[in-house]
mmCIF file of C-alpha atoms and ligand atoms in Angstrom:
data_model
loop_
_atom_site.group_PDB
_atom_site.id
_atom_site.type_symbol
_atom_site.label_atom_id
_atom_site.label_comp_id
_atom_site.label_asym_id
_atom_site.label_seq_id
_atom_site.Cartn_x
_atom_site.Cartn_y
_atom_site.Cartn_z
ATOM 1 C CA UNK S 1 -3.689 -10.649 34.376
ATOM 2 C CA UNK S 2 -4.403 -14.409 34.632
ATOM 3 C CA UNK S 3 -5.254 -16.118 31.327
ATOM 4 C CA UNK S 4 -8.894 -16.701 32.310
ATOM 5 C CA UNK S 5 -9.749 -13.082 33.048
ATOM 6 C CA UNK S 6 -7.779 -11.899 30.020
ATOM 7 C CA UNK S 7 -9.903 -14.134 27.796
ATOM 8 C CA UNK S 8 -13.015 -12.782 29.540
ATOM 9 C CA UNK S 9 -11.870 -9.185 29.109
ATOM 10 C CA UNK S 10 -11.313 -9.725 25.418
ATOM 11 C CA UNK S 11 -14.604 -11.585 25.021
ATOM 12 C CA UNK S 12 -16.321 -8.539 26.494
ATOM 13 C CA UNK S 13 -14.272 -6.197 24.298
ATOM 14 C CA UNK S 14 -15.232 -8.325 21.305
ATOM 15 C CA UNK S 15 -18.919 -7.891 22.119
ATOM 16 C CA UNK S 16 -18.730 -4.109 22.463
ATOM 17 C CA UNK S 17 -16.279 -3.154 19.704
ATOM 18 C CA UNK S 18 -17.568 -1.654 16.456
ATOM 19 C CA UNK S 19 -14.703 -3.237 14.508
ATOM 20 C CA UNK S 20 -17.156 -5.680 12.918
ATOM 21 C CA UNK S 21 -19.830 -3.088 12.150
ATOM 22 C CA UNK S 22 -20.398 -1.504 8.723
ATOM 23 C CA UNK S 23 -18.680 1.772 7.882
ATOM 24 C CA UNK S 24 -19.038 4.216 5.002
ATOM 25 C CA UNK S 25 -16.016 4.719 2.778
ATOM 26 C CA UNK S 26 -16.871 7.289 0.145
ATOM 27 C CA UNK S 27 -19.852 5.851 -1.741
ATOM 28 C CA UNK S 28 -19.187 2.329 -0.451
ATOM 29 C CA UNK S 29 -20.546 0.691 2.674
ATOM 30 C CA UNK S 30 -17.905 -1.689 3.976
ATOM 31 C CA UNK S 31 -19.271 -4.575 6.064
ATOM 32 C CA UNK S 32 -16.560 -4.079 8.716
ATOM 33 C CA UNK S 33 -13.528 -1.920 9.535
ATOM 34 C CA UNK S 34 -10.924 -4.572 8.776
ATOM 35 C CA UNK S 35 -8.788 -4.015 5.687
ATOM 36 C CA UNK S 36 -6.624 -6.577 3.942
ATOM 37 C CA UNK S 37 -3.325 -4.736 3.558
ATOM 38 C CA UNK S 38 -1.432 -4.684 0.279
ATOM 39 C CA UNK S 39 0.923 -7.675 0.274
ATOM 40 C CA UNK S 40 3.531 -8.382 -2.410
ATOM 41 C CA UNK S 41 3.135 -12.041 -3.455
ATOM 42 C CA UNK S 42 4.983 -12.009 -6.828
ATOM 43 C CA UNK S 43 2.910 -14.532 -8.729
ATOM 44 C CA UNK S 44 2.051 -12.570 -11.871
ATOM 45 C CA UNK S 45 3.642 -13.664 -15.144
ATOM 46 C CA UNK S 46 6.748 -11.940 -16.488
ATOM 47 C CA UNK S 47 4.563 -9.420 -18.344
ATOM 48 C CA UNK S 48 2.906 -8.409 -15.068
ATOM 49 C CA UNK S 49 -0.341 -10.182 -15.929
ATOM 50 C CA UNK S 50 -2.310 -11.708 -13.040
ATOM 51 C CA UNK S 51 -4.738 -14.573 -13.722
ATOM 52 C CA UNK S 52 -7.134 -17.088 -12.186
ATOM 53 C CA UNK S 53 -4.726 -17.811 -9.342
ATOM 54 C CA UNK S 54 -4.911 -14.203 -8.123
ATOM 55 C CA UNK S 55 -8.688 -14.177 -8.613
ATOM 56 C CA UNK S 56 -9.016 -17.249 -6.381
ATOM 57 C CA UNK S 57 -6.684 -15.798 -3.724
ATOM 58 C CA UNK S 58 -8.457 -12.449 -3.480
ATOM 59 C CA UNK S 59 -11.962 -13.971 -3.649
ATOM 60 C CA UNK S 60 -11.061 -16.257 -0.739
ATOM 61 C CA UNK S 61 -10.416 -13.095 1.275
ATOM 62 C CA UNK S 62 -13.504 -11.146 0.133
ATOM 63 C CA UNK S 63 -15.010 -10.903 3.619
ATOM 64 C CA UNK S 64 -12.434 -8.252 4.482
ATOM 65 C CA UNK S 65 -14.194 -4.885 4.777
ATOM 66 C CA UNK S 66 -11.886 -3.769 1.996
ATOM 67 C CA UNK S 67 -9.060 -5.444 0.097
ATOM 68 C CA UNK S 68 -6.152 -3.321 -1.095
ATOM 69 C CA UNK S 69 -4.278 -5.286 -3.725
ATOM 70 C CA UNK S 70 -0.580 -5.949 -3.709
ATOM 71 C CA UNK S 71 1.409 -2.997 -4.992
ATOM 72 C CA UNK S 72 0.921 -2.873 -8.757
ATOM 73 C CA UNK S 73 3.306 -1.216 -11.214
ATOM 74 C CA UNK S 74 1.914 1.748 -13.161
ATOM 75 C CA UNK S 75 4.509 1.353 -15.936
ATOM 76 C CA UNK S 76 7.439 -0.843 -16.976
ATOM 77 C CA UNK S 77 9.715 1.775 -15.426
ATOM 78 C CA UNK S 78 7.796 1.523 -12.129
ATOM 79 C CA UNK S 79 8.811 -2.128 -11.579
ATOM 80 C CA UNK S 80 11.329 -3.171 -8.930
ATOM 81 C CA UNK S 81 10.629 -6.806 -8.101
ATOM 82 C CA UNK S 82 10.190 -9.919 -10.228
ATOM 83 C CA UNK S 83 6.680 -11.134 -11.011
ATOM 84 C CA UNK S 84 4.897 -8.112 -9.571
ATOM 85 C CA UNK S 85 1.687 -7.272 -11.462
ATOM 86 C CA UNK S 86 1.136 -4.227 -13.618
ATOM 87 C CA UNK S 87 -1.833 -2.108 -14.636
ATOM 88 C CA UNK S 88 -0.885 -0.417 -17.878
ATOM 89 C CA UNK S 89 -1.499 -3.007 -20.663
ATOM 90 C CA UNK S 90 -4.722 -4.533 -22.041
ATOM 91 C CA UNK S 91 -3.556 -7.981 -20.940
ATOM 92 C CA UNK S 92 -3.048 -6.772 -17.380
ATOM 93 C CA UNK S 93 -6.488 -5.151 -17.340
ATOM 94 C CA UNK S 94 -8.069 -8.398 -18.571
ATOM 95 C CA UNK S 95 -6.112 -10.381 -15.973
ATOM 96 C CA UNK S 96 -7.180 -8.084 -13.115
ATOM 97 C CA UNK S 97 -10.772 -8.233 -14.308
ATOM 98 C CA UNK S 98 -10.867 -11.898 -13.243
ATOM 99 C CA UNK S 99 -9.997 -10.768 -9.713
ATOM 100 C CA UNK S 100 -12.484 -7.892 -9.466
ATOM 101 C CA UNK S 101 -15.281 -10.098 -10.777
ATOM 102 C CA UNK S 102 -14.455 -12.928 -8.373
ATOM 103 C CA UNK S 103 -14.290 -10.557 -5.402
ATOM 104 C CA UNK S 104 -17.520 -8.789 -6.354
ATOM 105 C CA UNK S 105 -19.285 -12.112 -6.861
ATOM 106 C CA UNK S 106 -18.486 -12.801 -3.199
ATOM 107 C CA UNK S 107 -19.806 -9.372 -2.157
ATOM 108 C CA UNK S 108 -16.326 -7.924 -1.478
ATOM 109 C CA UNK S 109 -14.718 -4.542 -2.162
ATOM 110 C CA UNK S 110 -11.295 -4.109 -3.713
ATOM 111 C CA UNK S 111 -8.986 -1.154 -4.420
ATOM 112 C CA UNK S 112 -5.894 -1.432 -6.559
ATOM 113 C CA UNK S 113 -2.636 0.022 -5.245
ATOM 114 C CA UNK S 114 -0.769 2.185 -7.777
ATOM 115 C CA UNK S 115 3.007 1.783 -7.490
ATOM 116 C CA UNK S 116 6.169 3.240 -8.958
ATOM 117 C CA UNK S 117 9.275 2.029 -7.138
ATOM 118 C CA UNK S 118 11.613 4.795 -8.305
ATOM 119 C CA UNK S 119 15.174 3.971 -7.288
ATOM 120 C CA UNK S 120 14.196 0.685 -5.592
ATOM 121 C CA UNK S 121 14.882 -1.367 -8.723
ATOM 122 C CA UNK S 122 17.700 -2.641 -10.867
ATOM 123 C CA UNK S 123 18.608 -2.407 -14.585
ATOM 124 C CA UNK S 124 17.753 -6.136 -14.875
ATOM 125 C CA UNK S 125 14.116 -5.204 -14.117
ATOM 126 C CA UNK S 126 13.997 -2.037 -16.237
ATOM 127 C CA UNK S 127 13.040 -1.682 -19.904
ATOM 128 C CA UNK S 128 16.152 -1.664 -22.106
ATOM 129 C CA UNK S 129 18.264 -2.463 -19.074
ATOM 130 C CA UNK S 130 18.319 1.226 -18.174
ATOM 131 C CA UNK S 131 19.058 2.700 -14.782
ATOM 132 C CA UNK S 132 16.060 3.074 -12.452
ATOM 133 C CA UNK S 133 14.889 6.667 -12.062
ATOM 134 C CA UNK S 134 14.546 8.787 -8.944
ATOM 135 C CA UNK S 135 14.308 12.441 -7.924
ATOM 136 C CA UNK S 136 18.092 12.489 -7.454
ATOM 137 C CA UNK S 137 21.040 10.215 -8.112
ATOM 138 C CA UNK S 138 21.118 8.932 -4.532
ATOM 139 C CA UNK S 139 21.518 5.203 -4.059
ATOM 140 C CA UNK S 140 19.577 3.182 -1.487
ATOM 141 C CA UNK S 141 22.342 1.975 0.801
ATOM 142 C CA UNK S 142 22.506 -1.577 2.152
ATOM 143 C CA UNK S 143 19.596 -2.662 -0.065
ATOM 144 C CA UNK S 144 19.326 -5.442 -2.581
ATOM 145 C CA UNK S 145 17.064 -5.844 -5.596
ATOM 146 C CA UNK S 146 15.306 -9.160 -6.181
ATOM 147 C CA UNK S 147 16.059 -9.877 -9.842
ATOM 148 C CA UNK S 148 15.580 -12.898 -12.067
ATOM 149 C CA UNK S 149 19.133 -13.904 -11.198
ATOM 150 C CA UNK S 150 18.654 -13.544 -7.436
ATOM 151 C CA UNK S 151 19.532 -10.638 -5.171
ATOM 152 C CA UNK S 152 21.775 -7.904 -6.563
ATOM 153 C CA UNK S 153 23.007 -4.678 -4.921
ATOM 154 C CA UNK S 154 21.044 -1.538 -5.689
ATOM 155 C CA UNK S 155 22.577 0.798 -8.245
ATOM 156 C CA UNK S 156 22.744 4.594 -8.185
ATOM 157 C CA UNK S 157 19.590 5.764 -9.997
ATOM 158 C CA UNK S 158 19.340 8.382 -12.723
ATOM 159 C CA UNK S 159 17.838 11.703 -11.647
ATOM 160 C CA UNK S 160 14.686 12.493 -13.599
ATOM 161 C CA UNK S 161 14.757 15.548 -15.870
ATOM 162 C CA UNK S 162 12.135 18.143 -14.996
ATOM 163 C CA UNK S 163 10.412 17.612 -18.326
ATOM 164 C CA UNK S 164 10.040 13.865 -17.685
ATOM 165 C CA UNK S 165 7.846 14.362 -14.629
ATOM 166 C CA UNK S 166 4.600 15.161 -16.470
ATOM 167 C CA UNK S 167 5.051 11.799 -18.219
ATOM 168 C CA UNK S 168 5.202 10.013 -14.885
ATOM 169 C CA UNK S 169 2.064 11.820 -13.695
ATOM 170 C CA UNK S 170 0.425 10.773 -16.976
ATOM 171 C CA UNK S 171 1.466 7.176 -16.285
ATOM 172 C CA UNK S 172 -0.406 7.356 -12.963
ATOM 173 C CA UNK S 173 -3.485 8.723 -14.788
ATOM 174 C CA UNK S 174 -3.288 5.948 -17.407
ATOM 175 C CA UNK S 175 -2.907 3.262 -14.729
ATOM 176 C CA UNK S 176 -5.828 4.754 -12.783
ATOM 177 C CA UNK S 177 -7.936 4.558 -15.952
ATOM 178 C CA UNK S 178 -6.831 0.945 -16.529
ATOM 179 C CA UNK S 179 -7.807 0.099 -12.932
ATOM 180 C CA UNK S 180 -11.261 1.512 -13.637
ATOM 181 C CA UNK S 181 -11.509 -0.561 -16.820
ATOM 182 C CA UNK S 182 -10.528 -3.641 -14.790
ATOM 183 C CA UNK S 183 -13.514 -3.140 -12.490
ATOM 184 C CA UNK S 184 -11.869 -2.055 -9.237
ATOM 185 C CA UNK S 185 -13.893 -0.097 -6.635
ATOM 186 C CA UNK S 186 -11.156 2.477 -6.290
ATOM 187 C CA UNK S 187 -7.403 2.972 -6.112
ATOM 188 C CA UNK S 188 -4.747 3.666 -3.498
ATOM 189 C CA UNK S 189 -1.768 5.846 -4.407
ATOM 190 C CA UNK S 190 1.369 4.344 -2.880
ATOM 191 C CA UNK S 191 3.352 7.270 -1.488
ATOM 192 C CA UNK S 192 5.118 5.291 1.237
ATOM 193 C CA UNK S 193 7.869 2.809 2.056
ATOM 194 C CA UNK S 194 10.636 4.633 0.264
ATOM 195 C CA UNK S 195 9.242 4.241 -3.248
ATOM 196 C CA UNK S 196 9.143 6.984 -5.914
ATOM 197 C CA UNK S 197 6.670 9.398 -4.380
ATOM 198 C CA UNK S 198 8.186 9.211 -0.934
ATOM 199 C CA UNK S 199 11.623 9.683 -2.558
ATOM 200 C CA UNK S 200 10.348 13.085 -3.700
ATOM 201 C CA UNK S 201 8.879 13.930 -0.283
ATOM 202 C CA UNK S 202 12.056 13.081 1.651
ATOM 203 C CA UNK S 203 15.093 15.332 1.954
ATOM 204 C CA UNK S 204 17.349 12.270 2.221
ATOM 205 C CA UNK S 205 16.553 11.339 -1.385
ATOM 206 C CA UNK S 206 15.370 14.587 -2.973
ATOM 207 C CA UNK S 207 18.302 16.904 -3.680
ATOM 208 C CA UNK S 208 16.679 18.645 -6.640
ATOM 209 C CA UNK S 209 16.956 22.341 -7.308
ATOM 210 C CA UNK S 210 13.998 22.645 -9.726
ATOM 211 C CA UNK S 211 10.324 23.043 -8.842
ATOM 212 C CA UNK S 212 10.214 19.439 -7.550
ATOM 213 C CA UNK S 213 12.896 19.845 -4.882
ATOM 214 C CA UNK S 214 14.032 22.028 -1.994
ATOM 215 C CA UNK S 215 11.055 23.627 -0.261
ATOM 216 C CA UNK S 216 8.205 21.588 1.200
ATOM 217 C CA UNK S 217 5.936 22.980 -1.466
ATOM 218 C CA UNK S 218 8.325 21.709 -4.134
ATOM 219 C CA UNK S 219 8.931 18.280 -2.588
ATOM 220 C CA UNK S 220 5.190 17.629 -2.230
ATOM 221 C CA UNK S 221 4.416 18.888 -5.753
ATOM 222 C CA UNK S 222 4.551 15.582 -7.645
ATOM 223 C CA UNK S 223 2.338 13.868 -5.058
ATOM 224 C CA UNK S 224 -0.282 16.610 -5.321
ATOM 225 C CA UNK S 225 -0.075 16.376 -9.135
ATOM 226 C CA UNK S 226 -0.600 12.595 -8.954
ATOM 227 C CA UNK S 227 -3.572 13.026 -6.592
ATOM 228 C CA UNK S 228 -5.008 15.576 -9.020
ATOM 229 C CA UNK S 229 -4.509 13.247 -12.014
ATOM 230 C CA UNK S 230 -5.899 10.149 -10.328
ATOM 231 C CA UNK S 231 -8.941 11.907 -8.837
ATOM 232 C CA UNK S 232 -9.763 13.262 -12.302
ATOM 233 C CA UNK S 233 -10.256 9.626 -13.306
ATOM 234 C CA UNK S 234 -11.964 8.349 -10.171
ATOM 235 C CA UNK S 235 -13.324 11.281 -8.225
ATOM 236 C CA UNK S 236 -11.840 11.803 -4.756
ATOM 237 C CA UNK S 237 -14.182 9.493 -2.866
ATOM 238 C CA UNK S 238 -12.767 6.339 -4.458
ATOM 239 C CA UNK S 239 -9.117 7.206 -3.916
ATOM 240 C CA UNK S 240 -6.860 6.710 -0.926
ATOM 241 C CA UNK S 241 -3.190 7.449 -0.361
ATOM 242 C CA UNK S 242 -0.602 5.499 1.586
ATOM 243 C CA UNK S 243 1.899 7.379 3.697
ATOM 244 C CA UNK S 244 4.773 6.290 5.989
ATOM 245 C CA UNK S 245 6.191 9.522 7.440
ATOM 246 C CA UNK S 246 8.439 7.786 9.993
ATOM 247 C CA UNK S 247 9.661 4.708 8.141
ATOM 248 C CA UNK S 248 13.266 3.914 7.320
ATOM 249 C CA UNK S 249 12.208 1.224 4.819
ATOM 250 C CA UNK S 250 14.378 1.074 1.688
ATOM 251 C CA UNK S 251 16.802 3.581 3.232
ATOM 252 C CA UNK S 252 14.288 6.427 3.197
ATOM 253 C CA UNK S 253 14.199 9.233 5.779
ATOM 254 C CA UNK S 254 13.508 12.871 6.372
ATOM 255 C CA UNK S 255 15.192 15.308 8.749
ATOM 256 C CA UNK S 256 11.818 16.834 9.730
ATOM 257 C CA UNK S 257 8.811 14.936 8.355
ATOM 258 C CA UNK S 258 6.022 16.568 10.397
ATOM 259 C CA UNK S 259 5.682 19.826 8.425
ATOM 260 C CA UNK S 260 6.067 17.942 5.133
ATOM 261 C CA UNK S 261 3.148 15.624 5.844
ATOM 262 C CA UNK S 262 0.950 18.292 7.428
ATOM 263 C CA UNK S 263 1.468 20.417 4.333
ATOM 264 C CA UNK S 264 0.703 17.468 2.062
ATOM 265 C CA UNK S 265 -2.546 16.752 3.926
ATOM 266 C CA UNK S 266 -3.565 20.408 3.703
ATOM 267 C CA UNK S 267 -2.883 20.401 -0.047
ATOM 268 C CA UNK S 268 -4.744 17.159 -0.793
ATOM 269 C CA UNK S 269 -7.793 17.884 1.384
ATOM 270 C CA UNK S 270 -9.551 19.794 -1.436
ATOM 271 C CA UNK S 271 -9.530 16.618 -3.568
ATOM 272 C CA UNK S 272 -11.799 14.843 -1.062
ATOM 273 C CA UNK S 273 -9.864 11.570 -0.813
ATOM 274 C CA UNK S 274 -11.614 8.697 0.945
ATOM 275 C CA UNK S 275 -8.742 7.801 3.260
ATOM 276 C CA UNK S 276 -5.112 8.090 4.261
ATOM 277 C CA UNK S 277 -3.432 4.764 4.856
ATOM 278 C CA UNK S 278 -0.770 5.431 7.473
ATOM 279 C CA UNK S 279 2.063 3.059 8.265
ATOM 280 C CA UNK S 280 2.604 3.948 11.884
ATOM 281 C CA UNK S 281 6.264 4.107 12.828
ATOM 282 C CA UNK S 282 8.858 2.019 11.027
ATOM 283 C CA UNK S 283 7.431 -0.396 8.475
ATOM 284 C CA UNK S 284 6.939 -3.740 10.187
ATOM 285 C CA UNK S 285 8.740 -2.454 13.250
ATOM 286 C CA UNK S 286 8.736 0.094 16.039
ATOM 287 C CA UNK S 287 5.455 2.036 16.151
ATOM 288 C CA UNK S 288 6.977 4.956 18.042
ATOM 289 C CA UNK S 289 10.522 5.387 16.753
ATOM 290 C CA UNK S 290 12.758 7.976 18.374
ATOM 291 C CA UNK S 291 12.489 11.365 16.686
ATOM 292 C CA UNK S 292 8.969 10.642 15.430
ATOM 293 C CA UNK S 293 5.899 12.804 15.775
ATOM 294 C CA UNK S 294 2.316 12.140 16.797
ATOM 295 C CA UNK S 295 0.649 10.693 13.682
ATOM 296 C CA UNK S 296 -2.774 11.547 15.102
ATOM 297 C CA UNK S 297 -1.958 15.081 13.946
ATOM 298 C CA UNK S 298 -2.322 13.788 10.403
ATOM 299 C CA UNK S 299 -5.631 12.212 11.284
ATOM 300 C CA UNK S 300 -6.936 15.459 12.747
ATOM 301 C CA UNK S 301 -5.729 17.465 9.754
ATOM 302 C CA UNK S 302 -7.243 15.119 7.163
ATOM 303 C CA UNK S 303 -10.887 15.316 6.113
ATOM 304 C CA UNK S 304 -11.417 11.625 5.284
ATOM 305 C CA UNK S 305 -10.931 8.326 7.083
ATOM 306 C CA UNK S 306 -7.704 7.204 8.755
ATOM 307 C CA UNK S 307 -6.551 3.659 7.990
ATOM 308 C CA UNK S 308 -3.965 2.418 10.461
ATOM 309 C CA UNK S 309 -1.285 -0.131 9.554
ATOM 310 C CA UNK S 310 1.565 -1.792 11.384
ATOM 311 C CA UNK S 311 1.356 -5.256 12.875
ATOM 312 C CA UNK S 312 -2.075 -4.765 14.400
ATOM 313 C CA UNK S 313 -3.470 -7.582 16.534
ATOM 314 C CA UNK S 314 -7.147 -7.971 17.430
ATOM 315 C CA UNK S 315 -6.439 -6.432 20.852
ATOM 316 C CA UNK S 316 -4.663 -3.436 19.330
ATOM 317 C CA UNK S 317 -7.418 -2.971 16.771
ATOM 318 C CA UNK S 318 -10.143 -3.037 19.450
ATOM 319 C CA UNK S 319 -8.136 -0.571 21.502
ATOM 320 C CA UNK S 320 -7.632 1.743 18.506
ATOM 321 C CA UNK S 321 -11.382 1.848 17.938
ATOM 322 C CA UNK S 322 -12.219 2.223 21.624
ATOM 323 C CA UNK S 323 -9.840 5.207 21.874
ATOM 324 C CA UNK S 324 -10.922 6.474 18.452
ATOM 325 C CA UNK S 325 -7.379 6.425 17.099
ATOM 326 C CA UNK S 326 -8.289 5.010 13.673
ATOM 327 C CA UNK S 327 -11.321 4.418 11.449
ATOM 328 C CA UNK S 328 -10.058 1.358 9.584
ATOM 329 C CA UNK S 329 -7.432 -1.174 10.621
ATOM 330 C CA UNK S 330 -5.164 -3.094 8.264
ATOM 331 C CA UNK S 331 -4.122 -6.675 8.791
ATOM 332 C CA UNK S 332 -1.373 -8.001 6.527
ATOM 333 C CA UNK S 333 0.335 -11.330 7.198
ATOM 334 C CA UNK S 334 -2.620 -12.814 9.134
ATOM 335 C CA UNK S 335 -4.645 -12.570 5.884
ATOM 336 C CA UNK S 336 -2.059 -14.727 4.090
ATOM 337 C CA UNK S 337 -2.787 -17.795 6.220
ATOM 338 C CA UNK S 338 -6.373 -16.975 7.284
ATOM 339 C CA UNK S 339 -8.590 -16.264 4.280
ATOM 340 C CA UNK S 340 -11.537 -15.995 6.694
ATOM 341 C CA UNK S 341 -9.636 -13.695 9.038
ATOM 342 C CA UNK S 342 -12.626 -11.477 9.817
ATOM 343 C CA UNK S 343 -14.746 -14.417 10.970
ATOM 344 C CA UNK S 344 -11.864 -15.864 13.011
ATOM 345 C CA UNK S 345 -11.242 -12.553 14.760
ATOM 346 C CA UNK S 346 -14.933 -12.036 15.458
ATOM 347 C CA UNK S 347 -15.386 -15.527 16.892
ATOM 348 C CA UNK S 348 -12.114 -15.664 18.800
ATOM 349 C CA UNK S 349 -10.988 -18.654 16.704
ATOM 350 C CA UNK S 350 -7.281 -19.476 16.551
ATOM 351 C CA UNK S 351 -5.203 -18.025 13.719
ATOM 352 C CA UNK S 352 -3.040 -20.097 11.396
ATOM 353 C CA UNK S 353 0.607 -19.033 11.105
ATOM 354 C CA UNK S 354 1.842 -18.144 7.582
ATOM 355 C CA UNK S 355 4.902 -19.767 6.064
ATOM 356 C CA UNK S 356 7.420 -17.072 5.043
ATOM 357 C CA UNK S 357 9.121 -19.389 2.545
ATOM 358 C CA UNK S 358 6.048 -19.090 0.281
ATOM 359 C CA UNK S 359 5.432 -15.331 0.660
ATOM 360 C CA UNK S 360 7.038 -14.423 -2.678
ATOM 361 C CA UNK S 361 6.948 -16.071 -6.098
ATOM 362 C CA UNK S 362 5.938 -19.718 -6.473
ATOM 363 C CA UNK S 363 2.373 -20.636 -7.368
ATOM 364 C CA UNK S 364 -0.641 -21.947 -5.401
ATOM 365 C CA UNK S 365 1.348 -23.392 -2.491
ATOM 366 C CA UNK S 366 1.233 -20.958 0.404
ATOM 367 C CA UNK S 367 -1.121 -18.739 -1.590
ATOM 368 C CA UNK S 368 -4.527 -20.271 -2.262
ATOM 369 C CA UNK S 369 -4.199 -23.450 -0.166
ATOM 370 C CA UNK S 370 -4.739 -22.013 3.327
ATOM 371 C CA UNK S 371 -8.185 -23.304 4.290
ATOM 372 C CA UNK S 372 -11.024 -21.352 5.901
ATOM 373 C CA UNK S 373 -12.383 -22.827 9.119
ATOM 374 C CA UNK S 374 -15.735 -23.869 7.694
HETATM 375 C C1 LIG T 1 7.814 -5.373 -1.242
HETATM 376 O O1 LIG T 1 7.499 -5.897 -2.300
HETATM 377 O O2 LIG T 1 8.762 -5.787 -0.562
HETATM 378 C C2 LIG T 1 7.064 -4.229 -0.771
HETATM 379 C C3 LIG T 1 6.139 -3.657 -1.611
HETATM 380 C C4 LIG T 1 5.418 -2.573 -1.200
HETATM 381 C C5 LIG T 1 5.640 -2.075 0.068
HETATM 382 C C6 LIG T 1 6.536 -2.634 0.916
HETATM 383 C C7 LIG T 1 7.250 -3.730 0.477
HETATM 384 O O3 LIG T 1 4.950 -1.013 0.478
#
């Protein structure tokens, strides 16, 4: 199609799409269907405390229909990357409160993402220099941990004892409570991208023979327990869950994911979650990898909203709404360099390109210094 008519076609699509219309998410009314995806930016202090810098960054992006924060550690054991924030101490709660207040003052909505990395860590990042924990002692191959001394190869994790698992579920409950104290609108349970919960779901990483391994019922058990614990704090309608059934991120994988995820959806439906946040295909890569399954099956099986994620462009987002393939659409990297992304997309304004050298760590540069258009 020649450039001129393509621009016209998208101008017309822009006028008719409901991407920029309000939508109900549990008790909230979001002003539009565009979600700021969780993005690791590693600018908290070494105790996992965020501050004014994070409050400024998130408030600049408050016109997103919903913000999901960067992945946030539920415990010291849940940490796998330097300078990632936490949500288990009083100081962290006070630090996050600056963010929720700043976002709410701008009329925005913000969920906190609850994260335990499992094996994707390193003794340098663990309390007492201990081994990271996982369902089984299976190392993430060809992966490196980002430690205070630079990148180091992943180690073989320690398999959790059965009687340690209730403590991890309790850590999720405590973190969920802390997120409530910090003033968030809700929380997202991170059960994707090869981190702890997906390590339990996946037969590549879960070799257990107790009630948390083997059958699909057993492999999904901890996730259902976490959903139960977190919804006891928040109620279902302010909780979402992130899933990536087809990803290979952090050396994760499953020989037959479809029945695992359909079973999980069936088991969590009674909790009335607000949404599933689905990374479609391989994280940051192929949307339809070989051997995958139709992720719309998850959408049809689930009672709440479907949030789609994986390198969406405006055109793809409009198409997903026009074909009713998703309820909410995540944008990640474009939000880094375009704090007013929603307005730019709506008006057809050009997008600024983010600088990857400032994605992680550092301070304000590449974080709060991308200007809005007006
Ligand atoms: C990361 O910090 O690299 C990261 C965190 C959470 C994800 C994916 C990547 O889901």
